Amino acid sequence: MNELKHIAMIMDGNGRWAQCQGKKRFVGHEAGSERVREVTRYCAEHPEIERLSLFAFSTENWKRPKLEVEFLMKLLSHYLEKELPTYLEMGVKFEMIGDASRFTPALQKQISELEEETKHGTRLIQHLALNYGSRNEILRAINSLKNSEMVTEESLGNALDCKHNVDLLIRTGGEHRLSNYLLWQSAYAELFFSDTLWPDFTSAELESIIARFKNIDRRFGGVK
Ligand code: FPP
């Protein structure tokens, strides 16, 4: 049975979920933030899972209508403000991945405060990908290494925001693409695409994907 240390998720389908019900896209994002909690709890309760990396806002999401971006920033700020007791109760350590420099100083402060306040969490590390894009992450890593004589897989991997290989990558919402998410770290990830829209994704579906993952013959380019 395969080891499962790191799950990554592309949480897609919030907008369609709301539109299907004749509601504004914002309503879908709000419902989606509730699912973040459920999935995080499931992972925190399964000791084998060490990390959960959730794609919450990409380097490309700034292209969305101004009102939607503003709403997502407010939702994020509200989430960071209210989630501390839940993180502490679940034993979750929060770590942002991505480039925080484009966020307002107030939001940057909230992010670093939550990182500081949850730093003793031992049950799960939740990486929230915010203003995250793999290409941007890799470029920042390369630039941070430009005085090195030789860049190696190891030195580049260690200069990334997320330094850990992904075992299982799940995308909800029916599309089959990676959208610039954890490209380096997912080199040998098992990819699962679910048609479920993110606000409908449950820990029961996660459990059934994990059960399928467990039985895959993972060879990492070798033979068995
Ligand atoms: C994709 O749905 C999702 C996002 C752009 C962001 C993910 C955000 C959340 C899950 C909610 C906020 C999370 C936190 C932690 C506060 P989409 O808008 O692309 O949906 P669509 O493909 O149906 O249009």
JSON list of C-alpha atoms and ligand atoms in Angstrom, two decimals:
[
{"chain": "A", "resi": 1, "resn": "MET", "atom": "CA", "xyz": [0.00, 0.00, 0.00]},
{"chain": "A", "resi": 2, "resn": "ASN", "atom": "CA", "xyz": [1.28, 3.43, -0.92]},
{"chain": "A", "resi": 3, "resn": "GLU", "atom": "CA", "xyz": [2.39, 5.89, 1.72]},
{"chain": "A", "resi": 4, "resn": "LEU", "atom": "CA", "xyz": [0.39, 9.09, 1.72]},
{"chain": "A", "resi": 5, "resn": "LYS", "atom": "CA", "xyz": [2.23, 12.01, 3.25]},
{"chain": "A", "resi": 6, "resn": "HIS", "atom": "CA", "xyz": [1.23, 14.93, 1.08]},
{"chain": "A", "resi": 7, "resn": "ILE", "atom": "CA", "xyz": [-2.11, 15.72, -0.55]},
{"chain": "A", "resi": 8, "resn": "ALA", "atom": "CA", "xyz": [-2.52, 18.74, -2.82]},
{"chain": "A", "resi": 9, "resn": "MET", "atom": "CA", "xyz": [-5.89, 20.04, -3.94]},
{"chain": "A", "resi": 10, "resn": "ILE", "atom": "CA", "xyz": [-7.06, 22.37, -6.67]},
{"chain": "A", "resi": 11, "resn": "MET", "atom": "CA", "xyz": [-10.40, 23.55, -5.31]},
{"chain": "A", "resi": 12, "resn": "ASP", "atom": "CA", "xyz": [-12.27, 24.36, -8.49]},
{"chain": "A", "resi": 13, "resn": "GLY", "atom": "CA", "xyz": [-15.95, 24.89, -9.20]},
{"chain": "A", "resi": 14, "resn": "ASN", "atom": "CA", "xyz": [-17.10, 27.49, -6.66]},
{"chain": "A", "resi": 15, "resn": "GLY", "atom": "CA", "xyz": [-18.42, 29.88, -9.29]},
{"chain": "A", "resi": 16, "resn": "ARG", "atom": "CA", "xyz": [-20.32, 27.21, -11.24]},
{"chain": "A", "resi": 17, "resn": "TRP", "atom": "CA", "xyz": [-21.77, 25.78, -8.03]},
{"chain": "A", "resi": 18, "resn": "ALA", "atom": "CA", "xyz": [-23.30, 29.16, -7.21]},
{"chain": "A", "resi": 19, "resn": "GLN", "atom": "CA", "xyz": [-24.39, 29.93, -10.76]},
{"chain": "A", "resi": 20, "resn": "CYS", "atom": "CA", "xyz": [-26.17, 26.55, -11.05]},
{"chain": "A", "resi": 21, "resn": "GLN", "atom": "CA", "xyz": [-28.37, 27.70, -8.17]},
{"chain": "A", "resi": 22, "resn": "GLY", "atom": "CA", "xyz": [-28.97, 31.12, -9.68]},
{"chain": "A", "resi": 23, "resn": "LYS", "atom": "CA", "xyz": [-26.70, 32.72, -7.10]},
{"chain": "A", "resi": 24, "resn": "LYS", "atom": "CA", "xyz": [-23.72, 35.06, -7.41]},
{"chain": "A", "resi": 25, "resn": "ARG", "atom": "CA", "xyz": [-20.25, 33.51, -7.71]},
{"chain": "A", "resi": 26, "resn": "PHE", "atom": "CA", "xyz": [-19.33, 34.97, -4.30]},
{"chain": "A", "resi": 27, "resn": "VAL", "atom": "CA", "xyz": [-21.76, 32.60, -2.63]},
{"chain": "A", "resi": 28, "resn": "GLY", "atom": "CA", "xyz": [-19.79, 29.71, -4.07]},
{"chain": "A", "resi": 29, "resn": "HIS", "atom": "CA", "xyz": [-16.52, 31.03, -2.67]},
{"chain": "A", "resi": 30, "resn": "GLU", "atom": "CA", "xyz": [-18.11, 31.36, 0.74]},
{"chain": "A", "resi": 31, "resn": "ALA", "atom": "CA", "xyz": [-19.41, 27.78, 0.60]},
{"chain": "A", "resi": 32, "resn": "GLY", "atom": "CA", "xyz": [-15.98, 26.67, -0.65]},
{"chain": "A", "resi": 33, "resn": "SER", "atom": "CA", "xyz": [-14.26, 28.11, 2.40]},
{"chain": "A", "resi": 34, "resn": "GLU", "atom": "CA", "xyz": [-16.42, 25.85, 4.61]},
{"chain": "A", "resi": 35, "resn": "ARG", "atom": "CA", "xyz": [-15.14, 22.81, 2.72]},
{"chain": "A", "resi": 36, "resn": "VAL", "atom": "CA", "xyz": [-11.58, 23.86, 3.45]},
{"chain": "A", "resi": 37, "resn": "ARG", "atom": "CA", "xyz": [-12.30, 23.26, 7.10]},
{"chain": "A", "resi": 38, "resn": "GLU", "atom": "CA", "xyz": [-13.89, 19.84, 6.58]},
{"chain": "A", "resi": 39, "resn": "VAL", "atom": "CA", "xyz": [-11.08, 18.53, 4.40]},
{"chain": "A", "resi": 40, "resn": "THR", "atom": "CA", "xyz": [-8.42, 19.93, 6.73]},
{"chain": "A", "resi": 41, "resn": "ARG", "atom": "CA", "xyz": [-10.06, 18.20, 9.68]},
{"chain": "A", "resi": 42, "resn": "TYR", "atom": "CA", "xyz": [-10.17, 14.89, 7.85]},
{"chain": "A", "resi": 43, "resn": "CYS", "atom": "CA", "xyz": [-6.44, 15.12, 7.06]},
{"chain": "A", "resi": 44, "resn": "ALA", "atom": "CA", "xyz": [-5.54, 16.21, 10.61]},
{"chain": "A", "resi": 45, "resn": "GLU", "atom": "CA", "xyz": [-7.36, 13.14, 11.94]},
{"chain": "A", "resi": 46, "resn": "HIS", "atom": "CA", "xyz": [-5.34, 10.77, 9.73]},
{"chain": "A", "resi": 47, "resn": "PRO", "atom": "CA", "xyz": [-1.83, 10.61, 11.20]},
{"chain": "A", "resi": 48, "resn": "GLU", "atom": "CA", "xyz": [-0.26, 9.28, 8.01]},
{"chain": "A", "resi": 49, "resn": "ILE", "atom": "CA", "xyz": [-1.09, 12.54, 6.19]},
{"chain": "A", "resi": 50, "resn": "GLU", "atom": "CA", "xyz": [1.55, 15.12, 7.07]},
{"chain": "A", "resi": 51, "resn": "ARG", "atom": "CA", "xyz": [0.68, 17.91, 4.64]},
{"chain": "A", "resi": 52, "resn": "LEU", "atom": "CA", "xyz": [-2.32, 19.29, 2.83]},
{"chain": "A", "resi": 53, "resn": "SER", "atom": "CA", "xyz": [-1.66, 21.95, 0.20]},
{"chain": "A", "resi": 54, "resn": "LEU", "atom": "CA", "xyz": [-4.72, 23.91, -0.90]},
{"chain": "A", "resi": 55, "resn": "PHE", "atom": "CA", "xyz": [-4.79, 26.23, -3.91]},
{"chain": "A", "resi": 56, "resn": "ALA", "atom": "CA", "xyz": [-6.80, 29.23, -2.73]},
{"chain": "A", "resi": 57, "resn": "PHE", "atom": "CA", "xyz": [-5.62, 32.09, -4.97]},
{"chain": "A", "resi": 58, "resn": "SER", "atom": "CA", "xyz": [-3.35, 31.89, -7.98]},
{"chain": "A", "resi": 59, "resn": "THR", "atom": "CA", "xyz": [-0.98, 34.39, -9.56]},
{"chain": "A", "resi": 60, "resn": "GLU", "atom": "CA", "xyz": [-3.47, 34.43, -12.45]},
{"chain": "A", "resi": 61, "resn": "ASN", "atom": "CA", "xyz": [-6.59, 35.02, -10.32]},
{"chain": "A", "resi": 62, "resn": "TRP", "atom": "CA", "xyz": [-5.83, 38.78, -10.23]},
{"chain": "A", "resi": 63, "resn": "LYS", "atom": "CA", "xyz": [-7.25, 38.82, -13.78]},
{"chain": "A", "resi": 64, "resn": "ARG", "atom": "CA", "xyz": [-10.77, 38.20, -12.42]},
{"chain": "A", "resi": 65, "resn": "PRO", "atom": "CA", "xyz": [-13.24, 41.09, -12.16]},
{"chain": "A", "resi": 66, "resn": "LYS", "atom": "CA", "xyz": [-12.15, 43.64, -9.56]},
{"chain": "A", "resi": 67, "resn": "LEU", "atom": "CA", "xyz": [-15.21, 42.96, -7.39]},
{"chain": "A", "resi": 68, "resn": "GLU", "atom": "CA", "xyz": [-14.52, 39.22, -7.29]},
{"chain": "A", "resi": 69, "resn": "VAL", "atom": "CA", "xyz": [-10.85, 39.78, -6.37]},
{"chain": "A", "resi": 70, "resn": "GLU", "atom": "CA", "xyz": [-11.90, 42.20, -3.64]},
{"chain": "A", "resi": 71, "resn": "PHE", "atom": "CA", "xyz": [-14.42, 39.70, -2.33]},
{"chain": "A", "resi": 72, "resn": "LEU", "atom": "CA", "xyz": [-11.83, 36.89, -2.29]},
{"chain": "A", "resi": 73, "resn": "MET", "atom": "CA", "xyz": [-9.39, 39.13, -0.37]},
{"chain": "A", "resi": 74, "resn": "LYS", "atom": "CA", "xyz": [-12.09, 39.96, 2.19]},
{"chain": "A", "resi": 75, "resn": "LEU", "atom": "CA", "xyz": [-13.10, 36.32, 2.48]},
{"chain": "A", "resi": 76, "resn": "LEU", "atom": "CA", "xyz": [-9.49, 35.35, 3.03]},
{"chain": "A", "resi": 77, "resn": "SER", "atom": "CA", "xyz": [-9.00, 38.02, 5.66]},
{"chain": "A", "resi": 78, "resn": "HIS", "atom": "CA", "xyz": [-12.18, 36.94, 7.44]},
{"chain": "A", "resi": 79, "resn": "TYR", "atom": "CA", "xyz": [-11.10, 33.30, 7.24]},
{"chain": "A", "resi": 80, "resn": "LEU", "atom": "CA", "xyz": [-7.65, 34.04, 8.70]},
{"chain": "A", "resi": 81, "resn": "GLU", "atom": "CA", "xyz": [-9.26, 36.08, 11.46]},
{"chain": "A", "resi": 82, "resn": "LYS", "atom": "CA", "xyz": [-11.78, 33.46, 12.57]},
{"chain": "A", "resi": 83, "resn": "GLU", "atom": "CA", "xyz": [-9.94, 30.21, 11.95]},
{"chain": "A", "resi": 84, "resn": "LEU", "atom": "CA", "xyz": [-7.29, 30.34, 14.71]},
{"chain": "A", "resi": 85, "resn": "PRO", "atom": "CA", "xyz": [-9.29, 28.40, 17.37]},
{"chain": "A", "resi": 86, "resn": "THR", "atom": "CA", "xyz": [-10.10, 25.68, 14.83]},
{"chain": "A", "resi": 87, "resn": "TYR", "atom": "CA", "xyz": [-6.47, 25.33, 13.76]},
{"chain": "A", "resi": 88, "resn": "LEU", "atom": "CA", "xyz": [-5.37, 25.11, 17.40]},
{"chain": "A", "resi": 89, "resn": "GLU", "atom": "CA", "xyz": [-8.08, 22.60, 18.25]},
{"chain": "A", "resi": 90, "resn": "MET", "atom": "CA", "xyz": [-7.20, 20.44, 15.21]},
{"chain": "A", "resi": 91, "resn": "GLY", "atom": "CA", "xyz": [-3.43, 20.71, 15.86]},
{"chain": "A", "resi": 92, "resn": "VAL", "atom": "CA", "xyz": [-2.84, 22.22, 12.43]},
{"chain": "A", "resi": 93, "resn": "LYS", "atom": "CA", "xyz": [0.20, 24.30, 11.56]},
{"chain": "A", "resi": 94, "resn": "PHE", "atom": "CA", "xyz": [-0.63, 26.92, 8.94]},
{"chain": "A", "resi": 95, "resn": "GLU", "atom": "CA", "xyz": [1.98, 27.90, 6.37]},
{"chain": "A", "resi": 96, "resn": "MET", "atom": "CA", "xyz": [1.37, 30.07, 3.37]},
{"chain": "A", "resi": 97, "resn": "ILE", "atom": "CA", "xyz": [3.04, 29.28, 0.04]},
{"chain": "A", "resi": 98, "resn": "GLY", "atom": "CA", "xyz": [3.22, 31.88, -2.70]},
{"chain": "A", "resi": 99, "resn": "ASP", "atom": "CA", "xyz": [4.30, 35.47, -2.97]},
{"chain": "A", "resi": 100, "resn": "ALA", "atom": "CA", "xyz": [2.75, 37.54, -0.18]},
{"chain": "A", "resi": 101, "resn": "SER", "atom": "CA", "xyz": [4.28, 40.79, -1.40]},
{"chain": "A", "resi": 102, "resn": "ARG", "atom": "CA", "xyz": [1.26, 41.71, -3.54]},
{"chain": "A", "resi": 103, "resn": "PHE", "atom": "CA", "xyz": [-1.13, 41.58, -0.59]},
{"chain": "A", "resi": 104, "resn": "THR", "atom": "CA", "xyz": [-1.93, 44.60, 1.57]},
{"chain": "A", "resi": 105, "resn": "PRO", "atom": "CA", "xyz": [0.33, 45.01, 4.63]},
{"chain": "A", "resi": 106, "resn": "ALA", "atom": "CA", "xyz": [-2.70, 44.21, 6.83]},
{"chain": "A", "resi": 107, "resn": "LEU", "atom": "CA", "xyz": [-3.30, 40.88, 5.06]},
{"chain": "A", "resi": 108, "resn": "GLN", "atom": "CA", "xyz": [0.42, 40.04, 5.15]},
{"chain": "A", "resi": 109, "resn": "LYS", "atom": "CA", "xyz": [0.35, 40.67, 8.89]},
{"chain": "A", "resi": 110, "resn": "GLN", "atom": "CA", "xyz": [-2.66, 38.38, 9.36]},
{"chain": "A", "resi": 111, "resn": "ILE", "atom": "CA", "xyz": [-0.90, 35.62, 7.42]},
{"chain": "A", "resi": 112, "resn": "SER", "atom": "CA", "xyz": [2.31, 35.84, 9.42]},
{"chain": "A", "resi": 113, "resn": "GLU", "atom": "CA", "xyz": [0.40, 36.06, 12.70]},
{"chain": "A", "resi": 114, "resn": "LEU", "atom": "CA", "xyz": [-1.54, 32.88, 11.94]},
{"chain": "A", "resi": 115, "resn": "GLU", "atom": "CA", "xyz": [1.72, 31.15, 10.96]},
{"chain": "A", "resi": 116, "resn": "GLU", "atom": "CA", "xyz": [3.27, 32.23, 14.26]},
{"chain": "A", "resi": 117, "resn": "GLU", "atom": "CA", "xyz": [0.23, 31.34, 16.38]},
{"chain": "A", "resi": 118, "resn": "THR", "atom": "CA", "xyz": [-0.12, 27.85, 14.90]},
{"chain": "A", "resi": 119, "resn": "LYS", "atom": "CA", "xyz": [3.57, 26.99, 14.67]},
{"chain": "A", "resi": 120, "resn": "HIS", "atom": "CA", "xyz": [3.36, 24.28, 17.35]},
{"chain": "A", "resi": 121, "resn": "GLY", "atom": "CA", "xyz": [0.67, 22.31, 15.52]},
{"chain": "A", "resi": 122, "resn": "THR", "atom": "CA", "xyz": [1.83, 18.71, 15.16]},
{"chain": "A", "resi": 123, "resn": "ARG", "atom": "CA", "xyz": [-1.01, 16.85, 13.46]},
{"chain": "A", "resi": 124, "resn": "LEU", "atom": "CA", "xyz": [-0.95, 18.44, 10.02]},
{"chain": "A", "resi": 125, "resn": "ILE", "atom": "CA", "xyz": [0.76, 21.18, 8.07]},
{"chain": "A", "resi": 126, "resn": "GLN", "atom": "CA", "xyz": [-1.73, 23.04, 5.94]},
{"chain": "A", "resi": 127, "resn": "HIS", "atom": "CA", "xyz": [-0.08, 24.96, 3.12]},
{"chain": "A", "resi": 128, "resn": "LEU", "atom": "CA", "xyz": [-2.46, 27.58, 1.80]},
{"chain": "A", "resi": 129, "resn": "ALA", "atom": "CA", "xyz": [-1.36, 28.65, -1.67]},
{"chain": "A", "resi": 130, "resn": "LEU", "atom": "CA", "xyz": [-2.01, 32.38, -1.98]},
{"chain": "A", "resi": 131, "resn": "ASN", "atom": "CA", "xyz": [-0.86, 34.46, -4.92]},
{"chain": "A", "resi": 132, "resn": "TYR", "atom": "CA", "xyz": [0.79, 31.19, -5.86]},
{"chain": "A", "resi": 133, "resn": "GLY", "atom": "CA", "xyz": [1.94, 29.99, -9.25]},
{"chain": "A", "resi": 134, "resn": "SER", "atom": "CA", "xyz": [4.56, 27.32, -9.85]},
{"chain": "A", "resi": 135, "resn": "ARG", "atom": "CA", "xyz": [6.40, 29.34, -12.47]},
{"chain": "A", "resi": 136, "resn": "ASN", "atom": "CA", "xyz": [6.62, 32.30, -10.14]},
{"chain": "A", "resi": 137, "resn": "GLU", "atom": "CA", "xyz": [7.78, 30.03, -7.29]},
{"chain": "A", "resi": 138, "resn": "ILE", "atom": "CA", "xyz": [10.48, 28.41, -9.44]},
{"chain": "A", "resi": 139, "resn": "LEU", "atom": "CA", "xyz": [11.70, 31.79, -10.73]},
{"chain": "A", "resi": 140, "resn": "ARG", "atom": "CA", "xyz": [11.93, 33.20, -7.20]},
{"chain": "A", "resi": 141, "resn": "ALA", "atom": "CA", "xyz": [13.86, 30.09, -6.16]},
{"chain": "A", "resi": 142, "resn": "ILE", "atom": "CA", "xyz": [16.28, 30.39, -9.08]},
{"chain": "A", "resi": 143, "resn": "ASN", "atom": "CA", "xyz": [16.85, 34.07, -8.36]},
{"chain": "A", "resi": 144, "resn": "SER", "atom": "CA", "xyz": [17.56, 33.28, -4.71]},
{"chain": "A", "resi": 145, "resn": "LEU", "atom": "CA", "xyz": [20.25, 30.83, -5.87]},
{"chain": "A", "resi": 146, "resn": "LYS", "atom": "CA", "xyz": [21.91, 33.00, -8.47]},
{"chain": "A", "resi": 147, "resn": "ASN", "atom": "CA", "xyz": [25.16, 33.28, -6.52]},
{"chain": "A", "resi": 148, "resn": "SER", "atom": "CA", "xyz": [25.47, 29.48, -6.29]},
{"chain": "A", "resi": 149, "resn": "GLU", "atom": "CA", "xyz": [28.08, 27.86, -8.48]},
{"chain": "A", "resi": 150, "resn": "MET", "atom": "CA", "xyz": [25.82, 25.02, -9.52]},
{"chain": "A", "resi": 151, "resn": "VAL", "atom": "CA", "xyz": [22.08, 24.68, -9.02]},
{"chain": "A", "resi": 152, "resn": "THR", "atom": "CA", "xyz": [21.06, 21.10, -8.26]},
{"chain": "A", "resi": 153, "resn": "GLU", "atom": "CA", "xyz": [17.69, 19.39, -8.01]},
{"chain": "A", "resi": 154, "resn": "GLU", "atom": "CA", "xyz": [18.20, 19.37, -4.27]},
{"chain": "A", "resi": 155, "resn": "SER", "atom": "CA", "xyz": [19.19, 23.04, -3.92]},
{"chain": "A", "resi": 156, "resn": "LEU", "atom": "CA", "xyz": [16.38, 24.23, -6.18]},
{"chain": "A", "resi": 157, "resn": "GLY", "atom": "CA", "xyz": [13.84, 21.97, -4.44]},
{"chain": "A", "resi": 158, "resn": "ASN", "atom": "CA", "xyz": [14.91, 23.40, -1.08]},
{"chain": "A", "resi": 159, "resn": "ALA", "atom": "CA", "xyz": [14.59, 26.98, -2.30]},
{"chain": "A", "resi": 160, "resn": "LEU", "atom": "CA", "xyz": [10.94, 26.52, -3.24]},
{"chain": "A", "resi": 161, "resn": "ASP", "atom": "CA", "xyz": [8.12, 27.69, -0.95]},
{"chain": "A", "resi": 162, "resn": "CYS", "atom": "CA", "xyz": [6.86, 24.11, -0.80]},
{"chain": "A", "resi": 163, "resn": "LYS", "atom": "CA", "xyz": [9.81, 21.74, -0.42]},
{"chain": "A", "resi": 164, "resn": "HIS", "atom": "CA", "xyz": [7.90, 18.48, -0.35]},
{"chain": "A", "resi": 165, "resn": "ASN", "atom": "CA", "xyz": [6.90, 16.06, -3.08]},
{"chain": "A", "resi": 166, "resn": "VAL", "atom": "CA", "xyz": [3.18, 15.65, -3.59]},
{"chain": "A", "resi": 167, "resn": "ASP", "atom": "CA", "xyz": [1.86, 12.07, -3.43]},
{"chain": "A", "resi": 168, "resn": "LEU", "atom": "CA", "xyz": [-1.74, 12.71, -4.43]},
{"chain": "A", "resi": 169, "resn": "LEU", "atom": "CA", "xyz": [-3.07, 15.69, -6.35]},
{"chain": "A", "resi": 170, "resn": "ILE", "atom": "CA", "xyz": [-6.84, 16.13, -6.60]},
{"chain": "A", "resi": 171, "resn": "ARG", "atom": "CA", "xyz": [-8.64, 18.65, -8.77]},
{"chain": "A", "resi": 172, "resn": "THR", "atom": "CA", "xyz": [-12.37, 19.12, -8.34]},
{"chain": "A", "resi": 173, "resn": "GLY", "atom": "CA", "xyz": [-14.72, 20.82, -10.79]},
{"chain": "A", "resi": 174, "resn": "GLY", "atom": "CA", "xyz": [-14.36, 18.56, -13.81]},
{"chain": "A", "resi": 175, "resn": "GLU", "atom": "CA", "xyz": [-11.42, 20.18, -15.61]},
{"chain": "A", "resi": 176, "resn": "HIS", "atom": "CA", "xyz": [-8.30, 18.16, -16.34]},
{"chain": "A", "resi": 177, "resn": "ARG", "atom": "CA", "xyz": [-5.40, 20.54, -15.94]},
{"chain": "A", "resi": 178, "resn": "LEU", "atom": "CA", "xyz": [-2.81, 21.57, -13.39]},
{"chain": "A", "resi": 179, "resn": "SER", "atom": "CA", "xyz": [-3.21, 25.36, -13.69]},
{"chain": "A", "resi": 180, "resn": "ASN", "atom": "CA", "xyz": [0.38, 26.16, -12.69]},
{"chain": "A", "resi": 181, "resn": "TYR", "atom": "CA", "xyz": [0.06, 24.38, -9.33]},
{"chain": "A", "resi": 182, "resn": "LEU", "atom": "CA", "xyz": [2.97, 22.60, -7.61]},
{"chain": "A", "resi": 183, "resn": "LEU", "atom": "CA", "xyz": [4.44, 21.53, -10.96]},
{"chain": "A", "resi": 184, "resn": "TRP", "atom": "CA", "xyz": [7.90, 20.71, -9.58]},
{"chain": "A", "resi": 185, "resn": "GLN", "atom": "CA", "xyz": [6.57, 18.97, -6.48]},
{"chain": "A", "resi": 186, "resn": "SER", "atom": "CA", "xyz": [4.03, 16.90, -8.45]},
{"chain": "A", "resi": 187, "resn": "ALA", "atom": "CA", "xyz": [6.55, 15.32, -10.81]},
{"chain": "A", "resi": 188, "resn": "TYR", "atom": "CA", "xyz": [5.48, 11.87, -9.58]},
{"chain": "A", "resi": 189, "resn": "ALA", "atom": "CA", "xyz": [2.15, 12.68, -7.98]},
{"chain": "A", "resi": 190, "resn": "GLU", "atom": "CA", "xyz": [-0.88, 10.54, -8.72]},
{"chain": "A", "resi": 191, "resn": "LEU", "atom": "CA", "xyz": [-3.50, 12.76, -10.33]},
{"chain": "A", "resi": 192, "resn": "PHE", "atom": "CA", "xyz": [-7.21, 12.47, -9.59]},
{"chain": "A", "resi": 193, "resn": "PHE", "atom": "CA", "xyz": [-9.86, 14.60, -11.28]},
{"chain": "A", "resi": 194, "resn": "SER", "atom": "CA", "xyz": [-13.31, 14.77, -9.74]},
{"chain": "A", "resi": 195, "resn": "ASP", "atom": "CA", "xyz": [-16.41, 16.17, -11.42]},
{"chain": "A", "resi": 196, "resn": "THR", "atom": "CA", "xyz": [-17.72, 17.33, -8.06]},
{"chain": "A", "resi": 197, "resn": "LEU", "atom": "CA", "xyz": [-17.79, 21.10, -7.70]},
{"chain": "A", "resi": 198, "resn": "TRP", "atom": "CA", "xyz": [-15.63, 22.14, -4.74]},
{"chain": "A", "resi": 199, "resn": "PRO", "atom": "CA", "xyz": [-18.47, 23.27, -2.42]},
{"chain": "A", "resi": 200, "resn": "ASP", "atom": "CA", "xyz": [-19.97, 19.76, -2.75]},
{"chain": "A", "resi": 201, "resn": "PHE", "atom": "CA", "xyz": [-16.71, 17.90, -2.15]},
{"chain": "A", "resi": 202, "resn": "THR", "atom": "CA", "xyz": [-16.89, 15.87, 1.06]},
{"chain": "A", "resi": 203, "resn": "SER", "atom": "CA", "xyz": [-14.42, 14.01, 3.23]},
{"chain": "A", "resi": 204, "resn": "ALA", "atom": "CA", "xyz": [-16.25, 10.81, 2.15]},
{"chain": "A", "resi": 205, "resn": "GLU", "atom": "CA", "xyz": [-15.21, 11.46, -1.46]},
{"chain": "A", "resi": 206, "resn": "LEU", "atom": "CA", "xyz": [-11.69, 12.23, -0.30]},
{"chain": "A", "resi": 207, "resn": "GLU", "atom": "CA", "xyz": [-11.65, 8.93, 1.55]},
{"chain": "A", "resi": 208, "resn": "SER", "atom": "CA", "xyz": [-12.71, 7.02, -1.53]},
{"chain": "A", "resi": 209, "resn": "ILE", "atom": "CA", "xyz": [-10.01, 8.71, -3.66]},
{"chain": "A", "resi": 210, "resn": "ILE", "atom": "CA", "xyz": [-7.43, 7.83, -1.00]},
{"chain": "A", "resi": 211, "resn": "ALA", "atom": "CA", "xyz": [-8.59, 4.20, -1.09]},
{"chain": "A", "resi": 212, "resn": "ARG", "atom": "CA", "xyz": [-7.99, 4.13, -4.87]},
{"chain": "A", "resi": 213, "resn": "PHE", "atom": "CA", "xyz": [-4.61, 5.89, -4.48]},
{"chain": "A", "resi": 214, "resn": "LYS", "atom": "CA", "xyz": [-3.50, 3.27, -1.96]},
{"chain": "A", "resi": 215, "resn": "ASN", "atom": "CA", "xyz": [-3.73, 0.50, -4.55]},
{"chain": "A", "resi": 216, "resn": "ILE", "atom": "CA", "xyz": [-1.94, 2.21, -7.44]},
{"chain": "A", "resi": 217, "resn": "ASP", "atom": "CA", "xyz": [1.32, 0.63, -8.55]},
{"chain": "A", "resi": 218, "resn": "ARG", "atom": "CA", "xyz": [3.69, 3.60, -8.04]},
{"chain": "A", "resi": 219, "resn": "ARG", "atom": "CA", "xyz": [7.06, 2.95, -9.68]},
{"chain": "A", "resi": 220, "resn": "PHE", "atom": "CA", "xyz": [8.63, 6.43, -9.84]},
{"chain": "A", "resi": 221, "resn": "GLY", "atom": "CA", "xyz": [10.11, 5.61, -13.23]},
{"chain": "A", "resi": 222, "resn": "GLY", "atom": "CA", "xyz": [11.62, 2.33, -12.03]},
{"chain": "A", "resi": 223, "resn": "VAL", "atom": "CA", "xyz": [10.36, -1.24, -12.23]},
{"chain": "A", "resi": 224, "resn": "LYS", "atom": "CA", "xyz": [9.05, -3.56, -9.57]},
{"chain": "B", "resi": 1, "resn": "FPP", "atom": "C1", "xyz": [-12.09, 28.13, -7.99]},
{"chain": "B", "resi": 1, "resn": "FPP", "atom": "O1", "xyz": [-13.44, 28.32, -8.22]},
{"chain": "B", "resi": 1, "resn": "FPP", "atom": "C2", "xyz": [-11.63, 28.54, -6.72]},
{"chain": "B", "resi": 1, "resn": "FPP", "atom": "C3", "xyz": [-10.90, 29.65, -6.44]},
{"chain": "B", "resi": 1, "resn": "FPP", "atom": "C4", "xyz": [-10.52, 30.72, -7.37]},
{"chain": "B", "resi": 1, "resn": "FPP", "atom": "C5", "xyz": [-10.36, 29.91, -5.14]},
{"chain": "B", "resi": 1, "resn": "FPP", "atom": "C6", "xyz": [-10.56, 28.86, -4.11]},
{"chain": "B", "resi": 1, "resn": "FPP", "atom": "C7", "xyz": [-11.21, 29.53, -2.99]},
{"chain": "B", "resi": 1, "resn": "FPP", "atom": "C8", "xyz": [-11.91, 28.93, -2.05]},
{"chain": "B", "resi": 1, "resn": "FPP", "atom": "C9", "xyz": [-12.04, 27.48, -1.91]},
{"chain": "B", "resi": 1, "resn": "FPP", "atom": "C10", "xyz": [-12.64, 29.73, -1.07]},
{"chain": "B", "resi": 1, "resn": "FPP", "atom": "C11", "xyz": [-11.80, 30.56, -0.22]},
{"chain": "B", "resi": 1, "resn": "FPP", "atom": "C12", "xyz": [-10.82, 29.81, 0.55]},
{"chain": "B", "resi": 1, "resn": "FPP", "atom": "C13", "xyz": [-10.29, 30.27, 1.66]},
{"chain": "B", "resi": 1, "resn": "FPP", "atom": "C14", "xyz": [-9.25, 29.51, 2.35]},
{"chain": "B", "resi": 1, "resn": "FPP", "atom": "C15", "xyz": [-10.73, 31.54, 2.26]},
{"chain": "B", "resi": 1, "resn": "FPP", "atom": "P1", "xyz": [-13.84, 29.08, -9.53]},
{"chain": "B", "resi": 1, "resn": "FPP", "atom": "O2", "xyz": [-14.27, 30.45, -9.13]},
{"chain": "B", "resi": 1, "resn": "FPP", "atom": "O3", "xyz": [-12.73, 29.05, -10.52]},
{"chain": "B", "resi": 1, "resn": "FPP", "atom": "O4", "xyz": [-15.04, 28.23, -10.01]},
{"chain": "B", "resi": 1, "resn": "FPP", "atom": "P2", "xyz": [-15.54, 28.03, -11.50]},
{"chain": "B", "resi": 1, "resn": "FPP", "atom": "O5", "xyz": [-14.47, 27.22, -12.19]},
{"chain": "B", "resi": 1, "resn": "FPP", "atom": "O6", "xyz": [-16.80, 27.29, -11.32]},
{"chain": "B", "resi": 1, "resn": "FPP", "atom": "O7", "xyz": [-15.70, 29.39, -12.09]}
]
